[in-house]
PDB file of C-alpha atoms in Angstrom:
ATOM      1  CA  MET A1171      -0.022  -0.124  -0.205  1.00  0.00           C
ATOM      2  CA  GLY A1172       1.414   3.412  -0.888  1.00  0.00           C
ATOM      3  CA  ALA A1173       1.817   6.233   1.529  1.00  0.00           C
ATOM      4  CA  ILE A1174      -1.107   8.710   1.852  1.00  0.00           C
ATOM      5  CA  ILE A1175       0.574  12.151   2.227  1.00  0.00           C
ATOM      6  CA  LEU A1176      -1.564  15.138   3.465  1.00  0.00           C
ATOM      7  CA  ARG A1177      -0.046  18.135   1.584  1.00  0.00           C
ATOM      8  CA  GLY A1178       0.838  21.081   3.670  1.00  0.00           C
ATOM      9  CA  MET A1179       1.081  19.122   6.883  1.00  0.00           C
ATOM     10  CA  GLN A1180       4.586  18.660   8.362  1.00  0.00           C
ATOM     11  CA  ALA A1181       4.909  15.939  10.894  1.00  0.00           C
ATOM     12  CA  ALA A1182       7.894  15.125  13.224  1.00  0.00           C
ATOM     13  CA  PHE A1183       8.296  11.628  14.872  1.00  0.00           C
ATOM     14  CA  ILE A1184      10.108  11.441  18.181  1.00  0.00           C
ATOM     15  CA  VAL A1185      11.291   7.849  18.556  1.00  0.00           C
ATOM     16  CA  THR A1186      12.175   6.711  21.989  1.00  0.00           C
ATOM     17  CA  SER A1187      14.678   3.819  22.157  1.00  0.00           C
ATOM     18  CA  ALA A1188      16.817   1.776  24.552  1.00  0.00           C
ATOM     19  CA  ILE A1189      18.949  -0.303  22.249  1.00  0.00           C
ATOM     20  CA  ASN A1190      21.411  -1.676  24.992  1.00  0.00           C
ATOM     21  CA  ALA A1191      18.745  -2.066  27.600  1.00  0.00           C
ATOM     22  CA  ARG A1192      19.547  -4.677  30.290  1.00  0.00           C
ATOM     23  CA  SER A1193      16.046  -5.879  30.669  1.00  0.00           C
ATOM     24  CA  GLY A1194      13.421  -7.496  28.563  1.00  0.00           C
ATOM     25  CA  MET A1195      13.309 -10.375  26.039  1.00  0.00           C
ATOM     26  CA  PHE A1196      15.439  -8.796  23.255  1.00  0.00           C
ATOM     27  CA  ALA A1197      19.201  -8.758  22.743  1.00  0.00           C
ATOM     28  CA  PRO A1198      20.773  -5.400  21.434  1.00  0.00           C
ATOM     29  CA  GLU A1199      21.011  -6.848  17.882  1.00  0.00           C
ATOM     30  CA  GLU A1200      17.427  -7.506  17.672  1.00  0.00           C
ATOM     31  CA  ARG A1201      16.503  -4.116  19.321  1.00  0.00           C
ATOM     32  CA  LEU A1202      18.642  -2.465  16.770  1.00  0.00           C
ATOM     33  CA  ARG A1203      16.886  -4.342  13.965  1.00  0.00           C
ATOM     34  CA  ASP A1204      13.463  -3.666  15.263  1.00  0.00           C
ATOM     35  CA  THR A1205      14.217   0.004  15.573  1.00  0.00           C
ATOM     36  CA  ILE A1206      15.264   0.314  11.951  1.00  0.00           C
ATOM     37  CA  GLY A1207      11.952  -1.433  11.221  1.00  0.00           C
ATOM     38  CA  THR A1208      10.214   1.648  13.172  1.00  0.00           C
ATOM     39  CA  ILE A1209      12.058   4.016  11.214  1.00  0.00           C
ATOM     40  CA  ASP A1210      11.283   2.287   7.773  1.00  0.00           C
ATOM     41  CA  SER A1211       7.619   2.091   8.773  1.00  0.00           C
ATOM     42  CA  ILE A1212       7.574   5.951   9.227  1.00  0.00           C
ATOM     43  CA  ARG A1213       9.455   6.480   5.975  1.00  0.00           C
ATOM     44  CA  GLN A1214       6.826   4.251   4.063  1.00  0.00           C
ATOM     45  CA  ARG A1215       3.711   5.966   5.616  1.00  0.00           C
ATOM     46  CA  VAL A1216       5.122   9.532   6.009  1.00  0.00           C
ATOM     47  CA  PRO A1217       8.033  10.013   3.661  1.00  0.00           C
ATOM     48  CA  ASP A1218       8.508  13.606   4.283  1.00  0.00           C
ATOM     49  CA  ALA A1219       8.367  13.324   8.059  1.00  0.00           C
ATOM     50  CA  ALA A1220      11.292  14.400  10.258  1.00  0.00           C
ATOM     51  CA  ILE A1221      12.624  11.604  12.470  1.00  0.00           C
ATOM     52  CA  HIS A1222      14.388  12.386  15.921  1.00  0.00           C
ATOM     53  CA  LEU A1223      15.631   9.228  17.583  1.00  0.00           C
ATOM     54  CA  LEU A1224      16.313   9.594  21.321  1.00  0.00           C
ATOM     55  CA  ASP A1225      18.265   6.759  22.785  1.00  0.00           C
ATOM     56  CA  MET A1226      17.749   6.818  26.472  1.00  0.00           C
ATOM     57  CA  CYS A1227      19.591   3.762  27.812  1.00  0.00           C
ATOM     58  CA  GLY A1228      22.150   4.113  30.570  1.00  0.00           C
ATOM     59  CA  ASP A1229      24.482   2.036  28.428  1.00  0.00           C
ATOM     60  CA  GLY A1230      25.267   4.371  25.501  1.00  0.00           C
ATOM     61  CA  LEU A1231      25.219   3.390  21.737  1.00  0.00           C
ATOM     62  CA  GLN A1232      28.086   1.591  20.498  1.00  0.00           C
ATOM     63  CA  PRO A1233      29.862   3.325  17.413  1.00  0.00           C
ATOM     64  CA  ALA A1234      28.793   0.732  15.028  1.00  0.00           C
ATOM     65  CA  GLN A1235      25.236   0.975  16.171  1.00  0.00           C
ATOM     66  CA  ALA A1236      25.353   4.768  15.741  1.00  0.00           C
ATOM     67  CA  ARG A1237      26.673   4.253  12.294  1.00  0.00           C
ATOM     68  CA  VAL A1238      23.680   2.295  11.321  1.00  0.00           C
ATOM     69  CA  LEU A1239      21.017   4.595  13.012  1.00  0.00           C
ATOM     70  CA  SER A1240      22.278   7.907  12.222  1.00  0.00           C
ATOM     71  CA  PRO A1241      21.869   7.913   8.415  1.00  0.00           C
ATOM     72  CA  ALA A1242      18.347   6.590   8.778  1.00  0.00           C
ATOM     73  CA  VAL A1243      16.991   9.628  10.777  1.00  0.00           C
ATOM     74  CA  THR A1244      17.001  13.343  10.775  1.00  0.00           C
ATOM     75  CA  ARG A1245      18.815  13.582  14.106  1.00  0.00           C
ATOM     76  CA  LEU A1246      20.033  11.029  16.453  1.00  0.00           C
ATOM     77  CA  PHE A1247      20.476  11.823  20.102  1.00  0.00           C
ATOM     78  CA  ASP A1248      22.320   9.530  22.675  1.00  0.00           C
ATOM     79  CA  TYR A1249      21.237  10.647  26.204  1.00  0.00           C
ATOM     80  CA  SER A1250      23.340   8.106  27.991  1.00  0.00           C
ATOM     81  CA  GLY A1251      25.562  10.964  29.234  1.00  0.00           C
ATOM     82  CA  LEU A1252      22.910  12.749  31.089  1.00  0.00           C
ATOM     83  CA  HIS A1253      23.646  12.969  34.785  1.00  0.00           C
ATOM     84  CA  ASP A1254      19.770  12.044  35.533  1.00  0.00           C
ATOM     85  CA  VAL A1255      19.748   9.174  33.238  1.00  0.00           C
ATOM     86  CA  GLN A1256      22.930   7.717  34.847  1.00  0.00           C
ATOM     87  CA  ALA A1257      21.236   8.340  38.206  1.00  0.00           C
ATOM     88  CA  ILE A1258      18.043   6.618  37.281  1.00  0.00           C
ATOM     89  CA  TYR A1259      19.971   3.914  35.581  1.00  0.00           C
ATOM     90  CA  LYS A1260      21.087   2.568  39.111  1.00  0.00           C
ATOM     91  CA  ALA A1261      17.534   1.841  40.237  1.00  0.00           C
ATOM     92  CA  PRO A1262      17.012  -1.974  40.640  1.00  0.00           C
ATOM     93  CA  ASN A1263      13.508  -2.040  39.219  1.00  0.00           C
ATOM     94  CA  PRO A1264      13.561  -2.047  35.208  1.00  0.00           C
ATOM     95  CA  ASP A1265      10.247  -0.624  34.974  1.00  0.00           C
ATOM     96  CA  VAL A1266      11.250   2.445  37.109  1.00  0.00           C
ATOM     97  CA  VAL A1267      14.301   2.956  34.795  1.00  0.00           C
ATOM     98  CA  LYS A1268      12.192   2.622  31.661  1.00  0.00           C
ATOM     99  CA  ASN A1269       9.539   5.078  32.715  1.00  0.00           C
ATOM    100  CA  LEU A1270      11.714   7.683  34.376  1.00  0.00           C
ATOM    101  CA  THR A1271      14.365   7.700  31.624  1.00  0.00           C
ATOM    102  CA  GLU A1272      11.687   8.079  28.879  1.00  0.00           C
ATOM    103  CA  MET A1273      10.115  11.089  30.544  1.00  0.00           C
ATOM    104  CA  THR A1274      13.313  12.587  31.399  1.00  0.00           C
ATOM    105  CA  CYS A1275      14.764  12.251  27.919  1.00  0.00           C
ATOM    106  CA  PHE A1276      11.507  13.285  26.179  1.00  0.00           C
ATOM    107  CA  GLN A1277      11.104  16.361  28.473  1.00  0.00           C
ATOM    108  CA  HIS A1278      14.812  17.169  27.858  1.00  0.00           C
ATOM    109  CA  PHE A1279      14.500  16.999  24.160  1.00  0.00           C
ATOM    110  CA  LEU A1280      11.344  19.297  24.046  1.00  0.00           C
ATOM    111  CA  HIS A1281      13.090  21.836  26.247  1.00  0.00           C
ATOM    112  CA  SER A1282      16.502  21.840  24.436  1.00  0.00           C
ATOM    113  CA  GLN A1283      15.666  21.023  20.830  1.00  0.00           C
ATOM    114  CA  GLU A1284      12.662  23.297  20.148  1.00  0.00           C
ATOM    115  CA  ALA A1285      14.202  24.593  17.065  1.00  0.00           C
ATOM    116  CA  LEU A1286      14.046  21.370  15.384  1.00  0.00           C
ATOM    117  CA  LEU A1287      10.177  21.471  15.551  1.00  0.00           C
ATOM    118  CA  ASP A1288      10.081  24.906  14.111  1.00  0.00           C
ATOM    119  CA  GLY A1289       7.478  24.583  11.206  1.00  0.00           C
ATOM    120  CA  VAL A1290       6.101  21.198  12.314  1.00  0.00           C
ATOM    121  CA  ASP A1291       2.109  20.945  12.548  1.00  0.00           C
ATOM    122  CA  ARG A1292       1.875  17.597  14.359  1.00  0.00           C
ATOM    123  CA  ILE A1293       4.453  15.878  16.613  1.00  0.00           C
ATOM    124  CA  PHE A1294       4.241  12.110  17.078  1.00  0.00           C
ATOM    125  CA  LYS A1295       5.733  10.207  19.716  1.00  0.00           C
ATOM    126  CA  LEU A1296       6.452   6.596  18.811  1.00  0.00           C
ATOM    127  CA  SER A1297       8.044   3.832  20.893  1.00  0.00           C
ATOM    128  CA  GLY A1298      11.003   2.139  19.149  1.00  0.00           C
ATOM    129  CA  ARG A1299      10.619  -1.381  17.973  1.00  0.00           C
ATOM    130  CA  TYR A1300       7.029  -0.821  17.310  1.00  0.00           C
ATOM    131  CA  ARG A1301       5.911   0.117  13.710  1.00  0.00           C
ATOM    132  CA  LEU A1302       3.327   2.033  11.907  1.00  0.00           C
ATOM    133  CA  ASP A1303       0.927  -0.314  10.241  1.00  0.00           C
ATOM    134  CA  GLU A1304      -1.540  -0.262   7.417  1.00  0.00           C
ATOM    135  CA  ARG A1305      -4.236   1.383   9.619  1.00  0.00           C
ATOM    136  CA  PHE A1306      -2.082   4.459  10.086  1.00  0.00           C
ATOM    137  CA  CYS A1307      -3.055   7.179   7.780  1.00  0.00           C
ATOM    138  CA  ILE A1308      -1.351  10.715   8.141  1.00  0.00           C
ATOM    139  CA  GLY A1309      -4.181  12.231   5.959  1.00  0.00           C
ATOM    140  CA  ASP A1310      -6.564  11.737   8.644  1.00  0.00           C
ATOM    141  CA  TYR A1311      -4.933  14.020  11.147  1.00  0.00           C
ATOM    142  CA  GLY A1312      -6.021  16.876   8.850  1.00  0.00           C
ATOM    143  CA  ASP A1313      -9.558  16.242  10.370  1.00  0.00           C
ATOM    144  CA  PRO A1314     -10.528  19.629  11.913  1.00  0.00           C
ATOM    145  CA  GLY A1315     -11.421  17.615  15.219  1.00  0.00           C
ATOM    146  CA  TYR A1316      -7.653  16.950  15.675  1.00  0.00           C
ATOM    147  CA  ARG A1317      -6.702  20.530  15.695  1.00  0.00           C
ATOM    148  CA  GLY A1318      -5.233  21.674  19.001  1.00  0.00           C
ATOM    149  CA  GLN A1319      -5.672  18.165  20.239  1.00  0.00           C
ATOM    150  CA  MET A1320      -3.571  15.280  21.439  1.00  0.00           C
ATOM    151  CA  VAL A1321      -4.640  11.964  19.939  1.00  0.00           C
ATOM    152  CA  PHE A1322      -4.226   8.740  21.756  1.00  0.00           C
ATOM    153  CA  SER A1323      -5.398   5.205  20.926  1.00  0.00           C
ATOM    154  CA  GLY A1324      -7.718   4.745  23.962  1.00  0.00           C
ATOM    155  CA  ARG A1325      -8.521   5.298  27.622  1.00  0.00           C
ATOM    156  CA  TYR A1326      -8.033   1.967  29.652  1.00  0.00           C
ATOM    157  CA  ALA A1327      -8.777   0.979  33.091  1.00  0.00           C
ATOM    158  CA  SER A1328      -5.817   0.542  35.335  1.00  0.00           C
ATOM    159  CA  GLN A1329      -4.295  -2.874  36.161  1.00  0.00           C
ATOM    160  CA  PHE A1330      -3.028  -1.381  39.510  1.00  0.00           C
ATOM    161  CA  ALA A1331      -5.094  -0.736  42.583  1.00  0.00           C
ATOM    162  CA  PRO A1332      -5.787   3.006  43.329  1.00  0.00           C
ATOM    163  CA  GLU A1333      -3.584   2.619  46.594  1.00  0.00           C
ATOM    164  CA  VAL A1334      -0.645   1.713  44.383  1.00  0.00           C
ATOM    165  CA  THR A1335      -0.923   4.781  41.864  1.00  0.00           C
ATOM    166  CA  GLY A1336      -2.492   7.139  44.418  1.00  0.00           C
ATOM    167  CA  ASN A1337      -5.178   7.981  42.026  1.00  0.00           C
ATOM    168  CA  ASP A1338      -8.852   8.174  42.990  1.00  0.00           C
ATOM    169  CA  ALA A1339     -10.609   4.877  42.333  1.00  0.00           C
ATOM    170  CA  ALA A1340     -13.176   6.649  39.850  1.00  0.00           C
ATOM    171  CA  ASP A1341     -10.225   8.169  37.954  1.00  0.00           C
ATOM    172  CA  ASN A1342      -7.680   5.257  37.871  1.00  0.00           C
ATOM    173  CA  PHE A1343      -7.266   5.048  34.077  1.00  0.00           C
ATOM    174  CA  GLN A1344      -4.386   5.191  31.592  1.00  0.00           C
ATOM    175  CA  LEU A1345      -3.619   6.391  28.065  1.00  0.00           C
ATOM    176  CA  MET A1346      -1.440   4.259  25.774  1.00  0.00           C
ATOM    177  CA  SER A1347       1.861   5.661  24.999  1.00  0.00           C
ATOM    178  CA  ARG A1348       3.258   3.318  22.297  1.00  0.00           C
ATOM    179  CA  LEU A1349       1.907   5.931  19.704  1.00  0.00           C
ATOM    180  CA  TRP A1350       0.357   9.409  20.403  1.00  0.00           C
ATOM    181  CA  SER A1351       0.684  12.780  18.883  1.00  0.00           C
ATOM    182  CA  PHE A1352      -0.198  16.380  19.779  1.00  0.00           C
ATOM    183  CA  ASP A1353      -0.713  19.547  17.642  1.00  0.00           C
ATOM    184  CA  ALA A1354       2.483  21.528  17.841  1.00  0.00           C
ATOM    185  CA  CYS A1355       0.611  24.577  19.476  1.00  0.00           C
ATOM    186  CA  LEU A1356       0.453  22.295  22.609  1.00  0.00           C
ATOM    187  CA  LEU A1357       4.199  22.059  22.942  1.00  0.00           C
ATOM    188  CA  PRO A1358       4.183  24.197  26.076  1.00  0.00           C
ATOM    189  CA  VAL A1359       1.482  22.143  27.575  1.00  0.00           C
ATOM    190  CA  VAL A1360       3.234  18.879  27.040  1.00  0.00           C
ATOM    191  CA  ARG A1361       6.390  20.186  28.288  1.00  0.00           C
ATOM    192  CA  SER A1362       4.805  21.339  31.566  1.00  0.00           C
ATOM    193  CA  ALA A1363       2.794  18.098  31.995  1.00  0.00           C
ATOM    194  CA  TYR A1364       5.955  16.025  31.551  1.00  0.00           C
ATOM    195  CA  GLY A1365       7.607  18.085  34.673  1.00  0.00           C
ATOM    196  CA  GLN A1366       4.587  17.239  36.755  1.00  0.00           C
ATOM    197  CA  MET A1367       4.643  13.569  35.605  1.00  0.00           C
ATOM    198  CA  ILE A1368       8.370  13.267  36.653  1.00  0.00           C
ATOM    199  CA  GLU A1369       7.607  14.731  39.969  1.00  0.00           C
ATOM    200  CA  ARG A1370       4.613  12.649  40.586  1.00  0.00           C
ATOM    201  CA  MET A1371       6.394   9.403  39.745  1.00  0.00           C
ATOM    202  CA  VAL A1372       9.146  10.241  42.150  1.00  0.00           C
ATOM    203  CA  GLU A1373       6.533  11.008  44.840  1.00  0.00           C
ATOM    204  CA  ARG A1374       4.910   7.794  44.386  1.00  0.00           C
ATOM    205  CA  LEU A1375       8.026   5.823  44.517  1.00  0.00           C
ATOM    206  CA  ASN A1376       9.144   7.535  47.744  1.00  0.00           C
ATOM    207  CA  ALA A1377       5.732   6.647  49.155  1.00  0.00           C
ATOM    208  CA  GLY A1378       6.063   2.989  48.496  1.00  0.00           C
ATOM    209  CA  GLY A1379       3.746   3.061  45.528  1.00  0.00           C
ATOM    210  CA  TYR A1380       4.072   2.887  41.639  1.00  0.00           C
ATOM    211  CA  ILE A1381       2.785   4.821  38.572  1.00  0.00           C
ATOM    212  CA  ASP A1382       3.973   4.620  34.969  1.00  0.00           C
ATOM    213  CA  ILE A1383       3.738   6.943  32.011  1.00  0.00           C
ATOM    214  CA  GLU A1384       0.401   5.722  30.737  1.00  0.00           C
ATOM    215  CA  HIS A1385      -1.335   6.534  34.261  1.00  0.00           C
ATOM    216  CA  LEU A1386       0.529   9.841  34.213  1.00  0.00           C
ATOM    217  CA  LEU A1387      -0.405  10.981  30.837  1.00  0.00           C
ATOM    218  CA  HIS A1388      -4.057  10.388  31.921  1.00  0.00           C
ATOM    219  CA  ARG A1389      -3.588  12.332  34.958  1.00  0.00           C
ATOM    220  CA  TYR A1390      -1.752  15.380  33.881  1.00  0.00           C
ATOM    221  CA  MET A1391      -2.754  15.864  30.230  1.00  0.00           C
ATOM    222  CA  PRO A1392      -5.836  18.211  29.972  1.00  0.00           C
ATOM    223  CA  ARG A1393      -9.012  16.250  29.177  1.00  0.00           C
ATOM    224  CA  SER A1394     -10.492  18.881  26.897  1.00  0.00           C
ATOM    225  CA  ARG A1395      -7.487  18.374  24.757  1.00  0.00           C
ATOM    226  CA  ILE A1396      -7.544  14.529  24.256  1.00  0.00           C
ATOM    227  CA  ALA A1397      -9.042  12.998  21.209  1.00  0.00           C
ATOM    228  CA  ILE A1398      -9.271   9.054  20.913  1.00  0.00           C
ATOM    229  CA  ARG A1399      -8.461   7.389  17.605  1.00  0.00           C
ATOM    230  CA  THR A1400      -9.166   3.537  17.489  1.00  0.00           C
ATOM    231  CA  PRO A1401      -7.334   1.880  15.910  1.00  0.00           C
ATOM    232  CA  ILE A1402      -4.507   4.377  15.827  1.00  0.00           C
ATOM    233  CA  GLY A1403      -2.337   2.223  13.704  1.00  0.00           C
ATOM    234  CA  VAL A1404       0.639   0.718  15.428  1.00  0.00           C
ATOM    235  CA  SER A1405       1.769  -2.790  16.290  1.00  0.00           C
ATOM    236  CA  GLY A1406       4.849  -4.509  17.862  1.00  0.00           C
ATOM    237  CA  ARG A1407       6.077  -6.820  20.529  1.00  0.00           C
ATOM    238  CA  LEU A1408       6.228  -6.124  24.324  1.00  0.00           C
ATOM    239  CA  ALA A1409       9.750  -6.148  25.628  1.00  0.00           C
ATOM    240  CA  PRO A1410       9.038  -8.026  28.825  1.00  0.00           C
ATOM    241  CA  ASN A1411       7.510 -11.158  27.180  1.00  0.00           C
ATOM    242  CA  ALA A1412       7.554 -10.665  23.400  1.00  0.00           C
ATOM    243  CA  CYS A1413       3.787 -10.661  22.948  1.00  0.00           C
ATOM    244  CA  GLU A1414       2.564  -9.027  19.860  1.00  0.00           C
ATOM    245  CA  VAL A1415       0.261  -6.066  20.502  1.00  0.00           C
ATOM    246  CA  SER A1416      -1.822  -3.834  18.094  1.00  0.00           C
ATOM    247  CA  ASP A1417      -3.551  -0.532  18.725  1.00  0.00           C
TER     248      ASP A1417
END
């Protein structure tokens, strides 16, 4: 199937990765291969998109890995040298490491690389190793209903008890983060929310609880700015168990 291009819309994809992650089912070689597949899927569906790859692993990219990835994207960022990333990487819980490093690096990029997003109409966040599939259509994002909105695949009940997340029982939900996007006019809103999200996760951990990106997105993104698109058009395998998922 050929790519469907909406003329006049400029899209940027921020792809988050952890090629040399110590946890999960996949070795670095497979993570690298899958991440190239992620990039290829964007090029197929949105050929003129800017692609910024953020590797957030405490163990930085090897030169050979960087040589493979760099020509495939607009910009490659290895955030292993960030003090906060190294501090987080010492945590014993891999879920804590994954969530805190992703939020920290995503926020850092939005603050420090805003110039790369000049002229962009919509910003997509896509998790590395996942791929846009045949249900993804960039042209659909020209719908007036998506202007000034964030677009997620769905709102789902939590798998954690409210006592764990610290959320009210009636509001203990999550928004999937494998693929989501926001109108570029919402960049200040997203930056601010990510600051709150990081603070909240640290607070919950210090209180003996737990909360992740998906629950934090639901808690801090303004409800009036959220649109749901099902299916959103993303597929891939979960790192902990290699199960195939599709949103």
